[in-house]
Amino acid sequence: METFTIKDIARELGISTSTVSRALRGSYEINPETKRLVMECAERLNYRPNPIALSLKGSASRAIGVILPQIANYFFSQAINGIEAIAYNRGYHVIIFQSQESYERELANVQQAMSRKVDGLLMSLSSETADVAHLQEVLDKNVPLVLFDRVSAELHVTKVVADNFGGAFAATEHLIQSGRKRIAHLTIQPWLSITQERLAGYRAALEKYGLEFDESLMRYGSFGPDEVGPMVDDLMRLPSPPDAFFTASDRLAVGCLQALRQRNLHIPEDVSLIGFTNLNVADLLAPPLSTVVQPAQEIGQLAAERLIDQIERKHRALPIETVKIPTELIVRSSTMTNSEMVKL
Amino acid sequence: METFTIKDIARELGISTSTVSRALRGSYEINPETKRLVMECAERLNYRPNPIALSLKGSASRAIGVILPQIANYFFSQAINGIEAIAYNRGYHVIIFQSQESYERELANVQQAMSRKVDGLLMSLSSETADVAHLQEVLDKNVPLVLFDRVSAELHVTKVVADNFGGAFAATEHLIQSGRKRIAHLTIQPWLSITQERLAGYRAALEKYGLEFDESLMRYGSFGPDEVGPMVDDLMRLPSPPDAFFTASDRLAVGCLQALRQRNLHIPEDVSLIGFTNLNVADLLAPPLSTVVQPAQEIGQLAAERLIDQIERKHRALPIETVKIPTELIVRSSTMTNSEMVKL
DNA sequence: ATAATTTGCGCAAACGATGTCGGGAACGTT
DNA sequence: AACGTTCCCGACATCGTTTGCGCAAATTAT
């Protein structure tokens, strides 16, 4: 089935394209009979308006752009699912871009999205992104923008994030309550909002229980698969080595687990391990991994909803706000105490 | 920075838009000096051609569409990475659509992609897709199409697939050689090419070792998270229950592992388990999972390369072929023999 | 010196749809 | 009968870009 245009309908019915156009949308000044004819003909020809032409004219493209660090990441792929679900049943299409954690690519992605005339933009910042001028430009062009997960404090926009402070606090508190005293914190780039919030939660829990914050137990970075091992070695060589690891991301949790196992460090006998992760196989790992779960799908859904609300009610500005979603601490074997282990 | 058009350059230089257009794409009939001026001006204004307008004109959009069942799947998200990598450094953008395993949505995705004037389409079929007329239409419109992983025999197009037969054969042979005789095969929808090929590999291995193919050990379907358990129960109640499970997908492998553990069936003492999976934590599971690995990223890369080759050399048709990529059998604890277990 | 060719560039149409403007027909009003 | 309204609808410009055609000036050939 070929693709018909408004012209085909016009020719078929012997009327002008303008009439067809108006009949098809704003019904205001068109003879009902004519309208019926047009509708019927459009139906018959299976007419679909050309989104490209619509975009050129500057009207809504009914597409939203999603720019995030990478898809091959449990958290983000689940978030995309949430976004897609909402977008789909509100009649929007989703165009996904990966920044691959590169500022340069993020920039290119934003430009692409803008020139493809998306109606709005949903973003989670790349880890390289320190400057957000490119996003300010988006706002200046009056294109709705919603940030999720990796957000920037410098932008006055709606944000949807997990309760990172609360999650980190709960995880750290749990470790402390299970008898750990030297808790290493492996985390990502220090300038990211989520990093700072999680660090704050970690420190707050330490403080609550009168434990000193020890800088030497912290490690920041974007760890590749082979970098976690050396870091663990480094930490374990400390005069007073850690008895627990709290990691701030999916990849770190898995990398850390792997590194600890390779080094014959037993979990949780030698060290505890807990991570922020959305890994759906966390309970099938050896040992089952305690985690702080962020509801990724829900975050995606909420972000998409806010964005589309903004798109559709562009006139009266919707309130800017930061939506914080609770995280959930799930305790599994990787953070058991030795006495708990014995009972098994 | 606002967005400038070819007109702005024309006005700036006091020449016509045609000249600017031709200068920009290096047409022969333009004064080198003028060309230089235009180039310089475009550079200065940070001119970017409007992809929408280009698409409207029918020329290349330098975007390729990717339609696949779902992103939140280890195999597909890795494949996307491969696709993106190639596309990016050949100057193409990738627009991703998820069919969510629904034929209807796949159809809508194809239409969307076409109306967004992608230069080519990369697809892996939804599990509901039995009829491929919508793809034949794509071909009829002369839009390059490359299928990967889930392909259809009815379409005469380039396909990139893993060696499903070989992988299934190797997995089954390995199970047999480790002493298993009643090998259950849990697989996906029967009409998919990959299902058939894997089944064929499984049967071939059985035959080679003189084992009878037993229909009652087979299970087809799209198993939700809670459906694998009952199926396992069902199988284990057989008069002669399976002593090994060979699963055909990521999700099935994990679901099966979970179900077996919940039922206190020990792996590999009670039953062996091996799966087709791209799970990158397979060796961290309990027990470490033997798998047939399909090089997902490589599949994505090859598919993207073939597609872009086709796009760029549209005139002389490139040969249609099916690229088969070897799979790799990785043996871990989940398929050990009891004697091997003892040695540990 | 004149004719023929080449060179460099502009005009206008086209892609598909929308929207502004204005005009013809049919009606009602004095 | 002349005018004002209303109702429908078409011509045309527009979005940003490419492209066929044509035209003037510059160059070459005769």
XYZ file of C-alpha atoms (C1' of nucleotides) in Angstrom:
748
model
C 0.000 0.000 0.000
C 1.559 3.242 -1.143
C 1.406 6.424 0.764
C -1.250 8.952 -0.131
C -1.119 12.661 0.430
C -3.646 15.314 0.990
C -3.357 16.127 -2.676
C -4.498 12.707 -3.715
C -7.631 13.147 -1.679
C -8.161 16.605 -3.134
C -7.778 15.334 -6.688
C -9.993 12.349 -6.017
C -12.770 14.560 -4.712
C -12.169 17.484 -7.054
C -11.630 19.962 -4.244
C -8.675 21.918 -2.979
C -6.017 20.708 -0.614
C -6.897 23.422 1.859
C -10.400 22.106 2.149
C -9.148 18.628 2.685
C -6.714 19.813 5.317
C -9.397 21.667 7.194
C -11.895 18.883 6.892
C -9.357 16.538 8.364
C -8.638 18.614 11.438
C -10.293 21.835 12.547
C -13.814 21.221 11.447
C -14.908 24.770 11.971
C -15.918 26.126 8.608
C -16.432 23.100 6.453
C -19.662 21.697 5.145
C -20.480 18.570 7.118
C -21.216 16.776 3.891
C -17.845 17.683 2.434
C -16.204 16.698 5.639
C -17.864 13.344 5.504
C -16.681 12.818 1.970
C -13.136 13.743 2.860
C -13.102 11.560 5.913
C -14.479 8.678 3.966
C -11.947 9.119 1.206
C -9.094 9.439 3.664
C -10.233 6.275 5.321
C -10.484 4.466 2.027
C -7.031 5.532 0.942
C -5.639 4.860 4.400
C -4.309 8.379 4.510
C -1.657 9.179 7.116
C -0.399 12.717 7.503
C 3.281 13.024 6.757
C 5.018 13.769 10.062
C 7.985 15.265 8.260
C 5.888 17.861 6.554
C 4.144 18.626 9.808
C 7.445 19.097 11.570
C 8.659 21.396 8.826
C 5.621 23.546 9.337
C 6.628 23.784 12.949
C 3.657 22.080 14.481
C 3.846 19.245 16.966
C 5.791 16.192 15.925
C 4.249 14.018 18.612
C 7.665 12.619 19.313
C 9.718 12.974 22.440
C 13.460 12.616 22.567
C 15.163 10.601 25.253
C 18.848 11.163 25.823
C 20.621 8.971 28.322
C 24.096 7.636 28.958
C 23.585 4.115 27.738
C 20.888 1.630 27.060
C 22.829 -1.458 28.031
C 22.346 -0.713 31.695
C 19.644 -2.259 33.784
C 18.492 0.975 35.275
C 18.183 2.840 32.017
C 16.653 0.083 29.971
C 13.953 -0.314 32.582
C 13.435 3.424 32.687
C 12.974 3.408 28.922
C 10.290 0.807 29.325
C 8.436 3.084 31.663
C 8.828 6.018 29.325
C 7.669 4.056 26.305
C 4.625 2.751 28.073
C 3.391 6.216 28.972
C 4.369 7.823 25.706
C 2.714 5.113 23.697
C -0.675 5.369 25.225
C -0.629 9.117 25.165
C 0.095 9.018 21.472
C 3.742 9.950 21.413
C 6.695 8.271 19.814
C 10.002 7.951 21.523
C 13.310 8.622 19.891
C 16.212 7.331 21.907
C 19.734 8.698 21.859
C 22.736 7.385 23.769
C 25.379 9.801 24.920
C 27.720 6.943 25.802
C 28.756 8.996 28.802
C 30.332 11.525 26.481
C 29.637 15.221 26.750
C 30.388 15.731 23.098
C 27.910 13.091 22.041
C 25.332 14.436 24.411
C 25.698 17.790 22.729
C 25.282 16.236 19.297
C 22.272 14.324 20.542
C 20.598 17.455 21.802
C 21.162 19.167 18.478
C 19.819 16.183 16.589
C 16.771 15.979 18.778
C 16.101 19.664 18.370
C 16.498 19.624 14.645
C 14.202 16.643 14.472
C 11.721 18.898 16.206
C 10.862 16.715 19.134
C 8.058 18.123 21.218
C 10.038 17.625 24.386
C 13.197 16.182 25.814
C 13.772 13.653 28.570
C 17.337 13.470 29.789
C 19.712 11.839 32.153
C 23.089 13.525 32.023
C 26.270 11.911 30.815
C 28.934 11.533 33.450
C 31.159 13.958 31.571
C 28.581 16.706 31.573
C 29.611 19.505 33.874
C 28.382 22.419 31.793
C 24.675 22.562 31.045
C 24.586 25.529 28.694
C 23.291 23.304 25.912
C 20.282 22.459 28.027
C 19.682 26.038 28.966
C 19.441 26.713 25.239
C 16.795 24.058 24.946
C 14.810 25.804 27.636
C 15.350 29.168 25.983
C 13.809 27.760 22.835
C 10.818 26.894 24.955
C 11.145 23.181 24.438
C 9.909 21.292 27.490
C 12.651 19.424 29.301
C 12.477 16.952 32.144
C 15.555 15.517 33.820
C 15.647 12.190 35.583
C 18.133 10.325 37.718
C 21.249 12.254 36.751
C 20.066 15.804 37.107
C 21.737 19.160 37.379
C 21.088 21.612 40.156
C 21.835 24.459 37.802
C 18.737 23.973 35.701
C 15.357 25.147 36.791
C 13.325 22.285 35.381
C 11.181 19.414 36.554
C 13.281 16.533 37.816
C 12.409 12.989 38.722
C 14.865 11.196 40.942
C 15.111 8.341 43.364
C 15.573 9.090 47.015
C 19.309 8.679 46.828
C 19.999 10.107 50.228
C 17.468 7.857 51.864
C 18.639 4.784 49.987
C 22.271 5.361 50.841
C 21.396 6.085 54.434
C 19.387 2.892 54.724
C 22.110 0.804 53.130
C 24.817 2.227 55.348
C 22.698 1.974 58.447
C 21.959 -1.621 57.623
C 25.663 -2.370 57.294
C 26.425 -0.686 60.563
C 23.623 -2.466 62.351
C 24.950 -5.760 61.100
C 28.210 -5.022 62.817
C 30.346 -3.416 60.109
C 32.581 -0.551 61.028
C 34.864 0.081 58.075
C 32.531 0.680 55.168
C 34.119 1.438 51.834
C 32.063 3.504 49.411
C 32.696 2.953 45.708
C 30.946 5.541 43.662
C 30.814 7.312 40.353
C 31.848 10.768 39.256
C 31.806 13.194 42.171
C 30.109 16.055 40.375
C 26.905 14.145 39.644
C 23.946 14.980 41.798
C 23.246 11.346 42.563
C 26.807 10.818 43.709
C 26.614 13.674 46.138
C 23.247 12.660 47.494
C 24.345 9.096 48.048
C 27.531 10.232 49.671
C 25.546 12.497 51.951
C 23.296 9.610 52.962
C 26.334 7.467 53.642
C 27.964 10.141 55.784
C 24.764 10.896 57.646
C 24.399 7.251 58.630
C 28.026 7.080 59.758
C 27.510 10.149 61.821
C 24.330 8.903 63.400
C 26.199 5.888 64.718
C 29.280 7.795 65.741
C 31.540 6.339 63.079
C 34.165 8.548 61.606
C 34.072 9.334 57.912
C 37.329 8.077 56.441
C 38.288 9.590 53.103
C 40.648 6.707 52.416
C 37.685 4.344 52.127
C 36.164 6.324 49.260
C 36.775 5.704 45.582
C 35.339 7.785 42.759
C 35.438 7.034 39.089
C 34.043 5.497 35.958
C 35.296 2.027 36.456
C 35.867 -0.200 33.513
C 35.540 -3.951 33.904
C 39.214 -4.355 34.806
C 39.574 -1.411 37.117
C 37.537 -2.602 40.038
C 39.951 -5.396 40.891
C 42.998 -3.201 41.496
C 40.872 -0.823 43.472
C 39.734 -3.615 45.750
C 43.345 -4.737 46.194
C 44.259 -1.220 47.065
C 41.567 -0.954 49.687
C 42.311 -4.322 51.237
C 45.959 -3.375 51.665
C 45.012 -0.506 53.956
C 46.301 -0.717 57.523
C 42.730 -1.045 58.558
C 40.926 -2.556 55.559
C 37.175 -2.315 54.948
C 34.783 -4.930 56.246
C 32.012 -3.826 53.891
C 31.554 -2.356 50.437
C 28.752 -0.040 49.489
C 28.653 0.591 45.748
C 26.726 3.284 43.974
C 25.773 1.669 40.675
C 24.793 -1.481 38.859
C 28.101 -1.911 37.196
C 30.094 -1.260 40.329
C 28.100 -3.776 42.306
C 28.669 -6.510 39.766
C 32.284 -5.569 39.174
C 32.926 -5.520 42.869
C 31.285 -8.882 43.411
C 33.407 -10.357 40.670
C 36.595 -8.811 41.984
C 35.951 -9.954 45.546
C 35.242 -13.489 44.438
C 38.316 -13.642 42.263
C 40.365 -12.612 45.271
C 38.843 -15.316 47.411
C 37.320 -12.815 49.751
C 34.205 -14.412 51.116
C 30.957 -12.529 51.198
C 29.675 -11.820 53.758
C 32.174 -13.559 56.063
C 35.150 -11.420 55.073
C 33.333 -8.407 53.745
C 29.738 -7.369 53.207
C 28.552 -6.057 49.865
C 25.556 -3.952 49.054
C 24.840 -1.929 45.977
C 22.488 0.470 44.329
C 21.304 -1.724 41.515
C 18.369 -2.667 39.396
C 19.801 -6.003 38.454
C 16.850 -8.331 38.253
C 19.009 -11.344 38.938
C 20.433 -9.959 42.166
C 18.882 -12.767 44.164
C 20.325 -15.425 41.882
C 23.880 -14.309 42.329
C 26.385 -16.023 44.563
C 25.835 -14.809 47.147
C 22.429 -13.206 46.655
C 23.126 -9.517 46.620
C 21.598 -7.057 49.030
C 20.569 -3.976 47.131
C 18.961 -0.622 47.246
C 16.403 -0.792 44.483
C 15.370 2.311 42.639
C 12.052 1.901 40.865
C 13.495 2.562 37.441
C 10.350 1.930 35.502
C 8.334 4.182 37.765
C 10.914 6.928 37.413
C 10.658 6.640 33.652
C 6.889 6.726 33.776
C 6.691 9.746 36.013
C 9.249 11.624 33.985
C 7.366 10.902 30.783
C 4.087 11.952 32.329
C 5.469 15.245 33.541
C 7.033 15.941 30.204
C 3.893 15.246 28.217
C 1.845 17.299 30.649
C 4.195 20.164 29.997
C 4.041 19.676 26.252
C 0.289 19.651 26.169
C -0.332 22.522 28.526
C 2.360 24.738 27.241
C 0.420 27.938 27.771
C -0.115 27.985 31.508
C 3.220 26.904 32.812
C 3.082 23.845 34.996
C 4.837 24.083 38.343
C 8.480 23.131 38.298
C 9.212 20.572 40.907
C 11.505 17.793 41.916
C 9.768 14.477 42.323
C 11.553 12.162 44.690
C 10.710 8.489 44.585
C 11.394 6.236 47.556
C 14.001 3.533 47.203
C 13.742 0.128 48.763
C 16.362 -1.706 50.768
C 16.376 -5.412 50.057
C 18.515 -7.437 52.392
C 19.946 -10.690 51.117
C 22.860 -12.892 52.040
C 25.633 -10.580 50.924
C 25.198 -8.485 54.035
C 24.352 -11.111 56.594
C 26.136 -11.191 59.908
C 28.206 -14.204 60.777
C 25.710 -15.291 63.396
C 22.966 -15.212 60.804
C 25.115 -17.316 58.538
C 25.566 -19.942 61.195
C 21.829 -20.376 61.573
C 21.511 -21.492 57.968
C 22.934 29.748 19.762
C 19.966 29.943 17.436
C 19.585 27.884 14.364
C 20.539 29.411 11.029
C 19.249 28.437 7.651
C 20.630 28.506 4.198
C 18.697 31.704 3.698
C 20.575 33.456 6.439
C 23.823 32.637 4.730
C 22.423 33.788 1.408
C 21.281 37.092 2.858
C 24.521 37.575 4.718
C 26.518 37.137 1.544
C 24.041 38.763 -0.805
C 23.699 35.718 -3.001
C 20.900 33.276 -3.703
C 20.000 30.248 -1.669
C 20.631 28.013 -4.647
C 24.203 29.108 -4.765
C 24.645 28.528 -1.095
C 23.115 25.103 -1.355
C 25.368 24.139 -4.229
C 28.440 25.601 -2.623
C 27.747 23.662 0.532
C 27.540 20.367 -1.202
C 30.539 21.114 -3.322
C 28.888 21.413 -6.675
C 31.174 21.715 -9.684
C 29.644 24.825 -11.103
C 30.471 27.204 -8.311
C 33.276 29.690 -8.162
C 35.899 28.418 -5.734
C 36.015 31.851 -4.185
C 32.268 31.945 -3.634
C 32.438 28.454 -2.249
C 35.083 29.514 0.203
C 33.004 32.458 1.323
C 29.963 30.294 1.843
C 31.904 27.684 3.720
C 33.442 30.269 5.922
C 30.113 31.905 6.621
C 28.455 28.573 7.355
C 31.235 27.785 9.741
C 30.921 31.127 11.437
C 27.174 30.827 11.867
C 27.516 27.205 12.898
C 25.088 26.254 10.162
C 23.477 22.816 10.362
C 21.247 21.646 7.567
C 17.706 21.008 8.696
C 17.187 17.256 8.555
C 13.460 17.685 8.396
C 13.614 19.734 5.251
C 16.052 17.263 3.768
C 13.745 14.416 4.512
C 10.830 16.260 2.989
C 12.815 16.660 -0.190
C 13.201 12.929 -0.202
C 16.935 12.894 0.041
C 18.860 10.919 2.597
C 17.955 11.497 6.211
C 21.127 9.843 7.452
C 19.082 8.034 10.003
C 18.456 4.339 10.270
C 15.545 2.797 12.061
C 15.980 -0.121 14.409
C 12.915 -2.125 15.305
C 13.282 -4.881 17.836
C 11.152 -6.692 20.372
C 12.478 -5.030 23.482
C 15.424 -3.126 24.743
C 15.409 -4.463 28.275
C 16.955 -7.692 27.139
C 20.629 -8.431 27.342
C 20.930 -9.649 23.809
C 19.163 -6.731 22.221
C 20.713 -4.003 24.277
C 24.138 -5.288 23.388
C 23.137 -5.545 19.761
C 22.058 -1.920 19.870
C 25.460 -0.986 21.164
C 27.052 -2.629 18.165
C 24.645 -0.933 15.814
C 25.182 2.479 17.367
C 28.928 2.182 17.245
C 28.957 1.496 13.513
C 26.216 3.942 12.664
C 27.842 6.707 14.626
C 31.181 6.595 12.962
C 29.646 6.255 9.555
C 27.630 9.373 10.194
C 24.201 7.902 10.769
C 21.773 8.376 13.572
C 19.815 5.562 15.050
C 16.147 5.712 15.852
C 15.046 2.870 18.046
C 11.562 1.398 18.180
C 10.340 -1.378 20.437
C 7.652 -3.688 19.184
C 7.157 -5.122 22.690
C 6.700 -8.484 20.991
C 3.475 -7.220 19.479
C 2.723 -7.575 15.786
C 0.458 -4.573 15.870
C 3.112 -2.369 17.376
C 5.684 -3.673 14.960
C 3.405 -2.602 12.158
C 3.003 0.852 13.648
C 6.745 1.077 14.125
C 7.413 0.251 10.510
C 4.962 2.903 9.388
C 6.476 5.452 11.706
C 9.972 4.658 10.555
C 8.941 4.918 6.933
C 7.138 8.179 7.386
C 10.147 9.519 9.214
C 12.027 8.662 6.071
C 14.755 6.534 7.530
C 17.380 5.572 5.002
C 17.167 1.955 5.997
C 15.669 -0.441 8.469
C 17.267 -2.922 10.832
C 14.850 -5.405 12.322
C 14.445 -8.320 14.588
C 10.927 -9.678 14.378
C 8.432 -9.649 17.203
C 7.393 -13.058 18.429
C 3.866 -12.454 17.203
C 4.929 -11.737 13.676
C 3.896 -14.517 11.360
C 2.949 -12.425 8.351
C 5.696 -10.316 6.799
C 3.688 -8.419 4.211
C 4.545 -5.145 5.928
C 8.207 -5.829 5.371
C 7.682 -6.817 1.784
C 6.149 -3.384 1.319
C 9.270 -1.814 2.726
C 11.304 -3.681 0.169
C 8.900 -2.734 -2.588
C 9.489 0.887 -1.704
C 13.154 0.196 -2.203
C 14.120 0.931 1.351
C 17.092 -1.187 2.382
C 16.247 -3.730 5.044
C 18.483 -6.009 7.045
C 17.140 -8.601 9.443
C 19.048 -9.904 12.420
C 18.537 -12.652 14.958
C 14.820 -13.168 14.491
C 14.555 -13.390 10.753
C 11.960 -14.615 8.316
C 12.647 -17.167 5.617
C 9.980 -15.574 3.461
C 11.924 -12.408 2.850
C 14.724 -12.202 0.370
C 16.980 -9.839 2.280
C 20.325 -9.783 3.970
C 20.200 -11.467 7.342
C 22.661 -11.606 10.191
C 22.200 -14.430 12.620
C 24.064 -16.466 15.162
C 24.839 -20.065 14.379
C 21.816 -21.297 16.245
C 22.030 -24.807 14.949
C 25.681 -25.110 15.887
C 25.168 -23.566 19.290
C 22.250 -25.812 20.134
C 24.106 -28.822 18.863
C 27.148 -28.006 20.975
C 25.056 -27.407 24.080
C 23.131 -30.627 23.678
C 26.216 -32.628 22.858
C 27.907 -31.257 25.921
C 24.991 -32.305 28.093
C 24.997 -35.780 26.601
C 28.715 -36.150 27.006
C 28.407 -35.202 30.637
C 26.078 -38.116 31.106
C 22.630 -36.635 30.680
C 19.998 -38.613 28.846
C 16.674 -36.847 29.391
C 17.244 -33.344 28.152
C 14.318 -30.950 28.326
C 14.256 -28.136 25.806
C 12.496 -24.944 26.837
C 12.126 -22.631 23.918
C 10.246 -19.719 22.499
C 7.594 -19.444 19.823
C 7.832 -22.328 17.364
C 7.411 -20.302 14.202
C 10.525 -18.210 14.750
C 13.515 -19.108 12.666
C 15.819 -19.196 15.649
C 13.516 -21.564 17.473
C 13.520 -23.976 14.589
C 17.246 -23.828 14.090
C 17.958 -24.426 17.757
C 15.495 -27.252 17.856
C 17.169 -28.775 14.818
C 20.571 -28.554 16.501
C 19.154 -30.156 19.601
C 17.600 -32.993 17.642
C 20.703 -33.532 15.564
C 22.818 -33.954 18.677
C 20.308 -36.380 20.189
C 20.339 -38.374 17.006
C 24.113 -38.457 16.800
C 24.241 -40.120 20.191
C 21.334 -42.426 19.601
C 18.975 -40.738 22.010
C 15.342 -40.619 21.118
C 13.644 -37.256 20.632
C 10.854 -37.064 23.173
C 8.159 -34.533 22.422
C 7.070 -34.525 26.051
C 10.354 -32.902 27.058
C 9.702 -29.885 24.854
C 7.972 -26.674 25.921
C 7.222 -23.733 23.672
C 5.994 -20.338 24.666
C 6.508 -16.790 25.754
C 7.022 -17.384 29.383
C 6.256 -14.695 31.868
C 8.143 -14.570 35.132
C 5.623 -16.795 36.884
C 5.088 -19.330 34.174
C 8.395 -21.101 34.252
C 7.825 -22.577 37.684
C 4.659 -24.506 36.826
C 6.297 -25.725 33.665
C 9.226 -27.095 35.616
C 6.836 -28.795 38.027
C 5.033 -30.268 35.104
C 8.209 -31.671 33.621
C 9.522 -33.058 36.874
C 6.296 -34.972 37.396
C 6.840 -36.955 34.248
C 7.250 -40.705 34.702
C 10.771 -40.240 33.503
C 11.673 -36.650 34.384
C 14.446 -34.649 32.744
C 17.973 -34.682 34.099
C 18.931 -31.538 32.184
C 17.384 -28.321 30.901
C 18.433 -26.580 27.730
C 16.792 -23.175 27.392
C 16.626 -21.044 24.308
C 16.747 -17.512 25.641
C 18.057 -15.152 28.265
C 14.830 -14.878 30.103
C 14.166 -18.583 30.056
C 17.597 -19.380 31.425
C 17.185 -17.020 34.344
C 13.571 -17.977 34.940
C 14.494 -21.624 34.893
C 17.383 -21.144 37.266
C 15.111 -19.338 39.662
C 12.364 -21.921 39.411
C 14.762 -24.819 39.945
C 16.291 -23.200 42.984
C 12.932 -22.391 44.494
C 12.011 -26.043 44.137
C 15.167 -27.140 45.850
C 16.395 -28.946 42.801
C 20.146 -28.819 42.919
C 22.149 -27.808 39.922
C 23.957 -29.732 38.588
C 23.459 -32.650 40.984
C 19.759 -33.108 40.284
C 19.567 -31.451 36.896
C 21.952 -29.687 34.559
C 21.096 -26.284 33.145
C 22.458 -24.576 30.097
C 21.034 -21.670 28.168
C 21.396 -19.463 25.173
C 22.110 -16.216 26.924
C 24.060 -13.031 26.775
C 23.815 -12.406 30.457
C 27.108 -10.840 31.443
C 26.774 -12.014 34.995
C 26.330 -15.669 34.059
C 29.502 -16.613 35.884
C 28.438 -14.826 39.039
C 25.213 -16.734 39.394
C 24.722 -19.607 41.784
C 25.720 -21.867 40.276
C 27.713 -20.244 37.498
C 25.667 -20.846 34.410
C 26.950 -22.700 31.372
C 25.842 -20.856 28.297
C 25.901 -20.653 24.574
C 27.010 -17.110 23.927
C 25.913 -15.301 20.809
C 28.125 -12.351 20.035
C 25.321 -9.839 20.229
C 27.421 -6.784 19.719
C 29.101 -8.289 16.684
C 25.754 -9.227 15.232
C 24.597 -5.661 15.657
C 27.742 -4.315 14.085
C 27.613 -6.587 11.094
C 23.959 -5.906 10.518
C 24.534 -2.159 10.663
C 27.479 -2.417 8.302
C 25.524 -4.393 5.752
C 22.634 -2.005 5.959
C 24.726 1.097 5.490
C 26.597 -0.542 2.638
C 23.266 -1.136 0.979
C 22.109 2.392 1.628
C 25.211 3.939 0.190
C 25.553 1.735 -2.845
C 21.942 1.652 -3.735
C 22.540 1.575 -7.486
C 24.458 -1.654 -7.975
C 22.592 -4.001 -5.757
C 24.750 -5.660 -3.158
C 24.509 -9.427 -2.940
C 21.817 -10.690 -0.627
C 23.231 -13.111 1.819
C 22.811 -14.648 5.202
C 25.708 -14.017 7.515
C 26.069 -16.652 10.157
C 28.158 -15.866 13.201
C 29.629 -18.638 15.296
C 28.391 -19.071 18.812
C 30.555 -20.085 21.711
C 29.895 -22.759 24.274
C 31.044 -21.768 27.733
C 30.973 -24.538 30.260
C 30.557 -23.620 33.887
C 29.356 -25.391 37.002
C 25.709 -25.650 36.051
C 26.478 -28.555 33.740
C 29.222 -30.334 35.626
C 29.092 -34.056 36.169
C 28.864 -35.347 39.676
C 32.404 -36.664 39.512
C 33.634 -33.235 38.525
C 31.775 -31.785 41.460
C 33.488 -34.146 43.854
C 36.899 -33.017 42.726
C 36.183 -29.488 43.861
C 35.406 41.260 -34.681
C 31.891 37.988 -34.320
C 30.180 33.611 -33.021
C 30.350 29.719 -29.936
C 31.208 27.948 -25.694
C 31.962 27.875 -20.893
C 31.379 29.624 -16.264
C 28.771 31.267 -12.355
C 24.732 32.222 -10.560
C 19.528 33.225 -9.888
C 14.524 32.012 -10.607
C 11.121 29.056 -9.626
C 9.171 24.601 -8.764
C 8.889 20.901 -5.726
C 8.442 17.958 -1.247
C 3.412 17.695 2.168
C 0.842 20.172 5.017
C -1.213 24.508 7.229
C -3.133 28.978 7.487
C -4.309 33.642 5.874
C -6.894 35.996 2.934
C -10.363 36.824 0.048
C -14.239 35.638 -3.133
C -18.634 33.571 -4.805
C -23.137 31.949 -3.622
C -27.095 31.986 -0.940
C -29.582 33.974 2.413
C -31.782 37.741 5.141
C -32.587 42.812 5.813
C -34.236 47.285 4.684
C -33.551 46.246 -5.594
C -29.509 47.013 -3.171
C -26.863 45.919 0.625
C -24.876 43.185 4.534
C -24.027 38.451 6.402
C -22.861 33.909 6.667
C -21.143 29.839 4.904
C -17.822 27.218 2.125
C -14.195 26.891 -0.217
C -9.834 27.959 -3.272
C -5.468 30.632 -4.346
C -1.301 31.459 -2.502
C 2.522 31.870 0.652
C 5.194 29.331 3.878
C 8.568 25.965 6.356
C 14.270 24.760 4.512
C 16.345 22.599 0.996
C 17.462 20.769 -3.716
C 17.497 21.084 -8.645
C 16.358 21.946 -13.705
C 16.487 25.584 -16.544
C 17.853 29.785 -18.272
C 20.538 33.958 -18.603
C 24.359 37.079 -18.494
C 29.194 37.664 -18.499
C 33.593 35.878 -19.459
C 36.329 33.123 -22.132
C 37.663 30.775 -26.242
C 37.363 29.685 -31.118
C 36.956 31.155 -35.860
